[in-house]
Amino acid sequence: MLSFESDYVKSAVKEILERLMEHREEQMPGYGQDSCCEQAKEKIRAACQCPEAEIFFLTGGTQTNMVSIDALLKPYEGVVAAQTGHVSTHEAGAIEFHGHKVLELPEHEGKIHREDLQALLERFWQDVNYEHMVFPGMVYISHPTEYGTLYTREELEGLSKLCQSYGIPLYLDGARLGYGLMSKDTDVTLPVIARCCDAFYIGGTKVGALFGEALVFTKNNMPRHFLTIAKQHGALLAKGWLLGLQFDTLFTDDLYFAISRHAIEMAELLQRGLKEKGYTLYRESPTNQQFVLLENEKYEELKKEAAMGFWEKPDKEHTVVRLAVSWATKAEEVQAFLDLL
Amino acid sequence: MLSFESDYVKSAVKEILERLMEHREEQMPGYGQDSCCEQAKEKIRAACQCPEAEIFFLTGGTQTNMVSIDALLKPYEGVVAAQTGHVSTHEAGAIEFHGHKVLELPEHEGKIHREDLQALLERFWQDVNYEHMVFPGMVYISHPTEYGTLYTREELEGLSKLCQSYGIPLYLDGARLGYGLMSKDTDVTLPVIARCCDAFYIGGTKVGALFGEALVFTKNNMPRHFLTIAKQHGALLAKGWLLGLQFDTLFTDDLYFAISRHAIEMAELLQRGLKEKGYTLYRESPTNQQFVLLENEKYEELKKEAAMGFWEKPDKEHTVVRLAVSWATKAEEVQAFLDLL
Amino acid sequence: MLSFESDYVKSAVKEILERLMEHREEQMPGYGQDSCCEQAKEKIRAACQCPEAEIFFLTGGTQTNMVSIDALLKPYEGVVAAQTGHVSTHEAGAIEFHGHKVLELPEHEGKIHREDLQALLERFWQDVNYEHMVFPGMVYISHPTEYGTLYTREELEGLSKLCQSYGIPLYLDGARLGYGLMSKDTDVTLPVIARCCDAFYIGGTKVGALFGEALVFTKNNMPRHFLTIAKQHGALLAKGWLLGLQFDTLFTDDLYFAISRHAIEMAELLQRGLKEKGYTLYRESPTNQQFVLLENEKYEELKKEAAMGFWEKPDKEHTVVRLAVSWATKAEEVQAFLDLL
Amino acid sequence: MLSFESDYVKSAVKEILERLMEHREEQMPGYGQDSCCEQAKEKIRAACQCPEAEIFFLTGGTQTNMVSIDALLKPYEGVVAAQTGHVSTHEAGAIEFHGHKVLELPEHEGKIHREDLQALLERFWQDVNYEHMVFPGMVYISHPTEYGTLYTREELEGLSKLCQSYGIPLYLDGARLGYGLMSKDTDVTLPVIARCCDAFYIGGTKVGALFGEALVFTKNNMPRHFLTIAKQHGALLAKGWLLGLQFDTLFTDDLYFAISRHAIEMAELLQRGLKEKGYTLYRESPTNQQFVLLENEKYEELKKEAAMGFWEKPDKEHTVVRLAVSWATKAEEVQAFLDLL
């Protein structure tokens, strides 16, 4: 069975598994106070060109969004996000469960527009009843977005300036950050993100790790007692070094970037093949997720051979599927899928 | 200064104040376990033609929405409401603060459409990823809505049936219920509401009381230990008899309906006058709130003589204001306002 | 039926009821932005000799504790209180419901001892695992306590200094504050409380008002956007002027103090009578609550004529009851009760 | 450096690491819907002799307690636990953060007594004010306790019956369950636990796994939509198969029991050595944690060679340390430590 239904169906890069094996006799202090974590942080700081970055490792994306957003917001504040943002739609309401409204903006290919954000902020602060409303306390973006799209450097800088002028943090969900950074179509680098965002996370679960995300605070703004805050959310791993070890490995010799580049190549192979075979791409995505329009019949046929992500039904006769490649996808697998078409 | 900015600028009907005076030497048990509350409940049950109704008195509208919605929902559920619903916009995020997402539907003159609700519910339950999303656990409507509009009996029955078929409660926010029931344009009565809704509240704060709302559960569905739940939300009044006394008074000799009818007459007087003077009603409202389009200059001029509610700016030259009349508005006051135009 | 079961069985002082009547035609802005509230605040500031005090009116004691404690604590902090503190025992877990642990200290006649508090704080900060524990973020005391006892000025100053040295606020629950201030045995005045405490509330519900508590922040430390915080907790009264009007009345011509003094006189009358008749006072209380040991038989007999608060059963043969007098208790009522003994 | 400071300083048993290596090319569905999880569950059901058990894998102990307790309690309920219970002391208030009070009972060597529990439950339900208090909604015990002690079968059955008679679940925290089950002094088996408890977890993090706990519901009582509940708490691992793989390995050929038995042997070796050298055991523990009284000087000296857990200072001259052995401790390490004494 071919597998394109998501980018977390495989284990981890072999370097991580090998290092785990090598590490089996080591004694490590708990809760991330270990040398693996320290080394990983040092390497991430360097990659971000942000020597003052404070970094905390967590186990998954929803958890990372939930803990960091809850920690950065005041109780009466909400987080602004695209209607299609992961926090708005697919985190089982974890943000609201922790007390905060997601203030939704229209999405434009999965992204929010500076103008819409500005309008929301102006409207709020000019409303005579603003004290009876949820305060917009931070801005959430995902990069790549849930549609695989990317912000440009200019867009990021625009959002960043706007947030700064309102004194609210800009937070970037980088569950698939590697695939965004290695896209051919981008002028956004890790240092650009570190400069524009007040906090963001570098996704491991979908990019080469067994699990784990590196949450980065870039402006000396890690909330005080963040370890306790994480613990209180059930998000503090006893053997925190497991996270450090994985990120240390991923940020050694640019491995994170190399495996992400491979995924982009696979995505291009897939995209090219689809176009050649006359298929319609439902969204133009420069990253590892591709959205294809299929006739229902074709969809049913393909499902027998390949796992795909159901996306939506634009009309009765068609189905849009998401095809996700990853660091683990092989060229043969893409070819085998194309041969089915 | 004329006052049309809201329907809670005045104290209470004189019957309530007089009864308070008469009552000053009485000794009353605490927390609503008193005879005033019992009598009030009996009268409300009769008015609703719902002998099994369970009733709980609370002090304000946001509090009532917050406690009842939080009590009716499971932790992983959210409440469906119009984008313009009070819970969506003007309760400082009290629903989210208590852990639940407000799942917003488009508004149609402040109301939700059965079709939109049905689409949302179908989409949720057909989504293969529904377990990662917020479950639609109940439906919130306001009647009159925030725009002064009303559901028809048929619409209410339609929503009710739909909710039933999905096994989720229909909840009606009746902050201004009296004004809705006494509108000339409605076929919705209190018994209709009691039959269609699983829970609703009869607003006192805006309809003749000093403060207080009567929360009614109509289907033997008051959450267990509701008194403790209210207490835990800081919503249990020590001298609960104050609420019982007010509702007992309002539901004696149909006072609640009589004072609401008066407000409707004042609204009609105002509406008629506005139309005669050539003003544009921004929304057609059959209840106590009227929305008028004013030229900015006129608005500035009027503001000196009359308090009005700012609503929105549809364009640079105009302002929409909300004019609220109430049980306490006098015909002379309406006339005085019309004379200013 | 004689009534000594609690101090909130009666309505309000006649001055408040009369003022309500006089006020019935007034138009008042909502949410406490009115002149009654302003006047009440001014008078409370004067009574506290604390011109910079920030004051917010709420409707009940549990609500006031819940909102203020939740607003003053950071999410990972708890509130230190006596095991018998109202927040520890009789608020249906409202503090925990809002996310904070009550860190319990042993009670000494309802009070906490400085030494115990110091030990708790030292132990916490010296614990190598403190990051995995709940941070002691503020201290809650009640005055009078749940046992009717009072802190001395020296004790208050001691607690205050200790809190200051740890940088955490001292909060005083003054549900029955008037009765404490008018006790014959106290050297604690309102200015002393304002000086020693970072926040406290002056109880109205049990001391002459229909309902309402005046929450006072004394050190320019009212949490930002407190109105929104209150709203979010369902604790913002639309007709906030009702609270202002009551406190304005109570703090005009020292009415609050005069009615409290009367209650103390009634308590003394009761205490003297009990002692003369040979009854054992279970606790020595210098305020309006008296705790008496009764033989079970006597208790059953008395219950037919007088409502009393069950307190506890120290052994099989005896029952301890709480007798609460208040601003509304008459000398004849006390005498009638004594005659039953 | 010798390491006895905790039982989670080492990685995982080699069988798990090897299986991870073998598994690296597999494609697995997300969120625990995979064959590894299914197999692990089947084996755990068999080991528990509880074919109807429902099992959910989570990543850590605090997380497991937090999610399961929050899911099992109603909002107005609290969990009864020993004052020294992990949930009471060392989880950063995660239970209260999620809205529930921990109702503390006195500890007896880390355990709660049936009599104390019965008294608490009786007192609550007989209290005329119980509606204003936190309802005792479940009972938490740890086995082994935080002091390494164990309940007897009779004690467990007694607690179980008592809980049943009050209709509340009994929950057992088995962070170190293996070490309890393999103790020489116990008559408690896994089937006994499954019979007596409504829910419990089998600890992996401290017993051979990299991380992970298996939460077991034994009475067809897993809360509905538990996956969504976990997700909402940030506790749903994308690659859930990582947890299944580990528990499948641990419950193949009784590996979990074998490695636990080894730890018990190491504990006995240590205990015997300490006694022979004349050291005082501060607590008698039949499991993997040993508590030793040291003179301060000796403590300082030992600290240079061996990591130990600081426990408390019973007086100025002495320190109590906790020595934890585990599945990973070698006899040579114990001997090397004893040689230091």
Coordinates of N, CA and C in Angstrom, one line a residue, chain D residues 77-232:
Chain D
E77 N -16.8 18.3 41.1 CA -16.2 17.2 41.9 C -14.7 17.4 42.1
G78 N -14.2 16.9 43.2 CA -12.7 16.8 43.4 C -12.3 15.4 43.6
V79 N -11.0 15.2 43.6 CA -10.4 13.9 43.8 C -9.8 13.8 45.2
V80 N -10.1 12.7 45.9 CA -9.6 12.5 47.2 C -8.2 11.8 47.0
A81 N -7.2 12.3 47.8 CA -5.9 11.7 47.7 C -5.1 11.9 49.0
A82 N -4.1 11.2 49.2 CA -3.2 11.4 50.3 C -2.5 12.7 50.2
Q83 N -2.2 13.4 51.3 CA -1.5 14.6 51.3 C -0.2 14.5 50.6
T84 N 0.4 13.3 50.6 CA 1.6 13.1 49.9 C 1.5 12.5 48.5
G85 N 0.3 12.4 48.0 CA 0.0 11.9 46.7 C 0.7 12.7 45.6
H86 N 1.1 12.1 44.6 CA 1.8 12.9 43.5 C 0.9 14.0 43.0
V87 N -0.4 13.7 42.8 CA -1.3 14.8 42.4 C -1.4 15.9 43.3
S88 N -1.2 15.6 44.6 CA -1.3 16.7 45.7 C -0.1 17.6 45.7
T89 N 1.0 17.0 45.3 CA 2.3 17.7 45.7 C 3.2 18.1 44.5
H90 N 3.3 17.2 43.5 CA 4.4 17.3 42.6 C 4.0 17.3 41.1
E91 N 2.8 17.8 40.9 CA 2.3 17.9 39.5 C 2.0 19.4 39.2
A92 N 2.6 20.3 39.9 CA 2.5 21.7 39.6 C 1.0 22.2 39.5
G93 N 0.2 21.4 40.3 CA -1.2 21.8 40.4 C -2.0 21.5 39.1
A94 N -1.6 20.5 38.4 CA -2.3 20.2 37.1 C -3.8 19.9 37.3
I95 N -4.1 19.2 38.4 CA -5.5 18.9 38.7 C -6.3 20.1 38.9
E96 N -5.8 21.0 39.8 CA -6.5 22.3 40.0 C -6.5 23.1 38.8
F97 N -5.5 23.1 38.0 CA -5.4 23.9 36.8 C -6.5 23.5 35.9
H98 N -6.9 22.2 35.9 CA -8.1 21.7 35.1 C -9.4 21.8 35.9
G99 N -9.4 22.5 37.0 CA -10.7 22.8 37.6 C -11.1 22.0 38.8
H100 N -10.2 21.1 39.3 CA -10.7 20.2 40.4 C -9.8 20.3 41.6
K101 N -10.5 20.3 42.8 CA -9.8 20.4 44.0 C -9.2 19.0 44.3
V102 N -8.0 18.9 44.9 CA -7.6 17.7 45.5 C -8.0 17.7 47.0
L103 N -8.8 16.8 47.4 CA -9.3 16.7 48.7 C -8.3 15.8 49.5
E104 N -7.5 16.4 50.4 CA -6.4 15.7 50.9 C -6.8 14.9 52.2
L105 N -6.3 13.7 52.3 CA -6.4 12.8 53.5 C -5.0 12.7 54.1
P106 N -5.0 12.4 55.4 CA -3.7 12.2 56.0 C -3.0 10.9 55.4
E107 N -1.7 10.9 55.3 CA -1.0 9.8 54.8 C -0.5 8.9 55.9
H108 N -0.5 7.6 55.6 CA 0.1 6.6 56.6 C 1.1 5.9 55.8
E109 N 2.3 6.2 55.9 CA 3.4 5.6 55.1 C 3.0 5.8 53.6
G110 N 2.5 7.0 53.3 CA 2.1 7.2 51.9 C 0.8 6.7 51.4
K111 N 0.1 6.0 52.3 CA -1.2 5.4 51.9 C -2.3 6.1 52.6
I112 N -3.5 5.9 52.0 CA -4.7 6.4 52.7 C -5.3 5.2 53.4
H113 N -6.0 5.6 54.5 CA -6.7 4.5 55.3 C -8.2 4.6 54.9
R114 N -8.7 3.4 54.8 CA -10.2 3.2 54.5 C -11.0 4.0 55.5
E115 N -10.6 4.0 56.8 CA -11.4 4.7 57.8 C -11.4 6.2 57.5
D116 N -10.3 6.8 57.2 CA -10.2 8.2 56.9 C -11.1 8.5 55.7
L117 N -11.0 7.7 54.7 CA -11.8 7.9 53.5 C -13.3 7.9 53.8
Q118 N -13.7 6.9 54.6 CA -15.1 6.7 55.0 C -15.5 7.9 55.8
A119 N -14.7 8.4 56.7 CA -15.1 9.5 57.5 C -15.3 10.8 56.6
L120 N -14.4 11.0 55.7 CA -14.5 12.1 54.7 C -15.8 12.0 54.0
L121 N -16.1 10.8 53.4 CA -17.3 10.7 52.6 C -18.6 10.9 53.5
E122 N -18.6 10.3 54.6 CA -19.8 10.4 55.5 C -20.0 11.9 55.9
R123 N -18.9 12.5 56.3 CA -18.9 13.9 56.7 C -19.5 14.8 55.6
F124 N -19.0 14.5 54.4 CA -19.5 15.3 53.3 C -21.0 15.2 53.1
W125 N -21.5 13.9 53.0 CA -22.9 13.7 52.6 C -23.8 14.0 53.8
Q126 N -23.3 14.1 55.0 CA -24.1 14.4 56.1 C -24.2 15.9 56.4
D127 N -23.3 16.6 55.7 CA -23.1 18.1 56.0 C -24.3 18.8 55.3
V128 N -25.1 19.6 56.1 CA -26.2 20.2 55.6 C -25.8 21.2 54.5
N129 N -24.5 21.6 54.5 CA -24.1 22.6 53.5 C -23.3 21.9 52.3
Y130 N -23.5 20.6 52.1 CA -22.7 20.0 51.2 C -22.8 20.6 49.8
E131 N -23.9 21.2 49.5 CA -24.0 21.7 48.1 C -23.1 22.9 47.9
H132 N -22.5 23.5 49.0 CA -21.6 24.6 48.9 C -20.2 24.1 48.9
M133 N -20.0 22.8 48.9 CA -18.6 22.3 49.0 C -18.3 21.5 47.8
V134 N -17.0 21.1 47.7 CA -16.5 20.3 46.6 C -16.9 18.8 46.8
F135 N -17.6 18.2 45.9 CA -18.1 16.8 46.0 C -16.9 15.9 45.8
P136 N -16.7 14.9 46.7 CA -15.7 13.9 46.5 C -16.1 13.0 45.4
G137 N -15.5 13.1 44.2 CA -16.0 12.4 43.0 C -15.2 11.2 42.6
M138 N -14.0 11.0 43.2 CA -13.2 9.8 42.9 C -12.1 9.8 43.9
V139 N -11.4 8.6 43.9 CA -10.3 8.4 44.9 C -9.1 8.1 44.1
Y140 N -8.0 8.8 44.5 CA -6.7 8.5 43.8 C -5.8 7.9 44.8
I141 N -5.2 6.8 44.4 CA -4.1 6.2 45.3 C -2.9 5.9 44.3
S142 N -1.7 5.9 44.9 CA -0.6 5.5 44.1 C 0.0 4.2 44.7
H143 N 0.5 3.3 43.8 CA 0.9 2.0 44.2 C 2.0 1.5 43.3
P144 N 3.2 1.5 43.7 CA 3.7 1.9 45.0 C 3.5 3.4 45.3
T145 N 3.4 3.7 46.5 CA 3.2 5.1 46.9 C 4.5 5.9 46.7
E146 N 4.4 7.2 46.9 CA 5.6 8.1 46.8 C 6.7 7.7 47.8
Y147 N 6.3 6.9 48.8 CA 7.3 6.4 49.8 C 7.7 4.9 49.6
G148 N 7.3 4.4 48.4 CA 7.7 3.1 48.0 C 6.9 2.0 48.7
T149 N 5.9 2.4 49.4 CA 5.0 1.4 50.2 C 3.9 0.9 49.3
L150 N 3.3 -0.2 49.8 CA 2.3 -0.9 49.0 C 1.0 -1.2 49.8
Y151 N -0.1 -1.1 49.1 CA -1.3 -1.5 49.7 C -1.4 -3.1 49.7
T152 N -2.1 -3.6 50.6 CA -2.3 -5.1 50.6 C -3.6 -5.3 49.8
R153 N -3.7 -6.5 49.4 CA -4.9 -6.9 48.6 C -6.2 -6.5 49.5
E154 N -6.1 -6.8 50.7 CA -7.3 -6.5 51.6 C -7.5 -5.0 51.6
E155 N -6.5 -4.2 51.7 CA -6.7 -2.8 51.8 C -7.3 -2.3 50.4
L156 N -6.8 -2.8 49.3 CA -7.3 -2.4 48.0 C -8.8 -2.8 47.9
E157 N -9.1 -4.0 48.4 CA -10.5 -4.4 48.3 C -11.4 -3.6 49.2
G158 N -10.9 -3.2 50.3 CA -11.6 -2.4 51.2 C -11.9 -1.0 50.6
L159 N -10.9 -0.4 50.0 CA -11.1 0.9 49.4 C -12.1 0.7 48.2
S160 N -11.9 -0.3 47.5 CA -12.8 -0.6 46.3 C -14.2 -0.7 46.7
K161 N -14.5 -1.5 47.7 CA -15.9 -1.6 48.2 C -16.5 -0.3 48.6
L162 N -15.7 0.4 49.4 CA -16.1 1.7 49.9 C -16.5 2.7 48.7
C163 N -15.6 2.7 47.8 CA -15.8 3.6 46.6 C -17.1 3.1 45.9
Q164 N -17.2 1.9 45.7 CA -18.4 1.3 45.0 C -19.7 1.8 45.7
S165 N -19.6 1.7 47.1 CA -20.9 1.9 47.8 C -21.2 3.4 47.7
Y166 N -20.3 4.3 47.4 CA -20.6 5.7 47.2 C -20.7 6.0 45.7
G167 N -20.5 5.0 44.8 CA -20.6 5.3 43.4 C -19.6 6.1 42.8
I168 N -18.4 6.1 43.4 CA -17.3 6.9 42.8 C -16.1 6.0 42.4
P169 N -15.4 6.3 41.3 CA -14.3 5.5 40.9 C -13.1 5.5 41.8
L170 N -12.4 4.4 41.8 CA -11.1 4.2 42.5 C -10.0 4.2 41.3
Y171 N -9.1 5.1 41.5 CA -8.1 5.3 40.4 C -6.7 5.0 41.0
L172 N -5.9 4.2 40.3 CA -4.6 3.9 40.9 C -3.5 4.4 39.9
D173 N -2.6 5.2 40.5 CA -1.4 5.7 39.8 C -0.3 4.7 39.9
G174 N 0.0 4.0 38.8 CA 1.0 3.0 38.7 C 2.3 3.4 38.0
A175 N 2.7 4.6 38.3 CA 4.0 5.1 37.7 C 5.1 4.0 37.8
R176 N 5.1 3.4 39.0 CA 6.1 2.4 39.3 C 5.5 1.0 39.5
L177 N 4.4 0.8 38.8 CA 3.6 -0.4 39.1 C 4.4 -1.7 39.1
G178 N 5.2 -1.8 38.1 CA 6.0 -3.1 38.0 C 6.8 -3.4 39.3
Y179 N 7.4 -2.3 39.9 CA 8.2 -2.6 41.1 C 7.3 -3.0 42.2
G180 N 6.1 -2.5 42.2 CA 5.1 -2.9 43.2 C 4.7 -4.4 43.1
L181 N 4.4 -4.7 41.8 CA 3.9 -6.1 41.6 C 5.0 -7.1 41.8
M182 N 6.3 -6.8 41.6 CA 7.4 -7.7 41.8 C 8.0 -7.7 43.2
S183 N 7.5 -6.9 44.1 CA 7.9 -6.9 45.4 C 7.7 -8.2 46.1
K184 N 8.6 -8.6 47.0 CA 8.5 -9.9 47.6 C 7.3 -9.9 48.7
D185 N 7.0 -8.7 49.1 CA 6.0 -8.5 50.2 C 4.6 -8.3 49.8
T186 N 4.2 -8.6 48.6 CA 2.9 -8.2 48.1 C 2.0 -9.4 47.8
D187 N 0.7 -9.2 48.0 CA -0.2 -10.2 47.5 C -1.1 -9.5 46.4
V188 N -0.7 -8.4 45.9 CA -1.4 -7.7 44.9 C -0.9 -8.0 43.5
T189 N -1.8 -8.5 42.7 CA -1.4 -8.8 41.3 C -2.1 -7.9 40.4
L190 N -1.7 -7.9 39.1 CA -2.3 -7.1 38.1 C -3.8 -7.4 38.0
P191 N -4.2 -8.6 38.0 CA -5.7 -8.9 38.0 C -6.4 -8.4 39.2
V192 N -5.8 -8.4 40.3 CA -6.4 -7.8 41.6 C -6.6 -6.3 41.4
I193 N -5.6 -5.7 40.8 CA -5.8 -4.2 40.6 C -6.9 -4.0 39.6
A194 N -6.9 -4.7 38.5 CA -7.9 -4.5 37.5 C -9.3 -4.8 38.1
R195 N -9.4 -5.7 39.1 CA -10.7 -6.0 39.7 C -11.1 -4.9 40.6
C196 N -10.1 -4.4 41.4 CA -10.4 -3.4 42.5 C -10.6 -2.0 41.9
C197 N -9.9 -1.6 40.9 CA -9.8 -0.3 40.4 C -10.7 -0.1 39.2
D198 N -11.3 1.1 39.1 CA -12.1 1.5 37.9 C -11.2 2.0 36.8
A199 N -10.1 2.5 37.2 CA -9.1 2.9 36.2 C -7.7 2.9 36.9
F200 N -6.7 2.7 36.1 CA -5.3 2.8 36.7 C -4.4 2.9 35.5
Y201 N -3.1 3.2 35.8 CA -2.2 3.2 34.7 C -0.9 2.4 35.0
I202 N -0.4 1.8 34.0 CA 0.8 0.9 34.1 C 1.9 1.8 33.6
G203 N 2.8 2.1 34.5 CA 3.9 3.1 34.2 C 5.0 2.5 33.3
G204 N 5.3 3.2 32.2 CA 6.4 2.8 31.4 C 7.6 3.6 31.6
T205 N 7.4 4.9 31.7 CA 8.6 5.8 31.8 C 9.6 5.4 32.8
K206 N 9.1 4.9 34.0 CA 10.1 4.5 35.0 C 10.4 3.0 35.0
V207 N 9.7 2.3 34.1 CA 9.9 0.9 34.1 C 10.2 0.3 32.7
G208 N 11.3 0.8 32.2 CA 11.8 0.1 30.9 C 11.5 0.8 29.6
A209 N 10.5 1.7 29.6 CA 10.2 2.4 28.3 C 11.0 3.7 28.2
L210 N 11.1 4.2 27.0 CA 11.6 5.5 26.8 C 10.7 6.5 27.4
F211 N 9.4 6.3 27.3 CA 8.4 7.1 27.8 C 7.0 6.4 27.6
G212 N 6.0 6.8 28.3 CA 4.7 6.2 28.0 C 4.1 5.5 29.2
E213 N 2.8 5.7 29.3 CA 2.0 5.0 30.3 C 0.7 4.4 29.7
A214 N 0.3 3.3 30.2 CA -0.9 2.6 29.6 C -2.0 2.8 30.6
L215 N -3.0 3.6 30.2 CA -4.1 3.9 31.0 C -5.2 2.9 30.8
V216 N -5.7 2.2 31.8 CA -6.6 1.1 31.7 C -7.9 1.4 32.4
F217 N -9.0 1.4 31.6 CA -10.3 1.5 32.2 C -10.9 0.1 32.3
T218 N -11.3 -0.4 33.4 CA -11.6 -1.8 33.6 C -13.1 -2.1 33.6
K219 N -14.0 -1.1 33.6 CA -15.4 -1.4 33.8 C -16.3 -0.9 32.7
N220 N -15.8 -1.0 31.5 CA -16.5 -0.4 30.4 C -16.8 1.1 30.7
N221 N -15.9 1.8 31.3 CA -16.1 3.1 31.7 C -15.2 4.2 31.2
M222 N -14.5 3.8 30.0 CA -13.7 4.9 29.4 C -14.6 6.0 29.0
P223 N -14.3 7.2 29.4 CA -15.2 8.4 29.0 C -15.4 8.4 27.5
R224 N -16.6 8.7 27.1 CA -16.8 8.8 25.6 C -16.0 9.8 25.0
H225 N -15.6 9.5 23.7 CA -14.7 10.5 23.0 C -13.4 10.8 23.7
F226 N -12.8 9.8 24.3 CA -11.6 10.0 25.1 C -10.5 10.5 24.2
L227 N -10.4 10.1 23.0 CA -9.4 10.5 22.1 C -9.5 12.1 21.9
T228 N -10.7 12.6 21.8 CA -10.8 14.0 21.6 C -10.5 14.7 23.0
I229 N -10.9 14.1 24.0 CA -10.5 14.7 25.4 C -9.0 14.7 25.5
A230 N -8.3 13.7 25.1 CA -6.9 13.7 25.2 C -6.3 14.8 24.3
K231 N -6.8 14.9 23.1 CA -6.3 15.9 22.1 C -6.5 17.3 22.7
Q232 N -7.6 17.5 23.3 CA -7.9 18.8 23.9 C -7.0 19.2 25.0

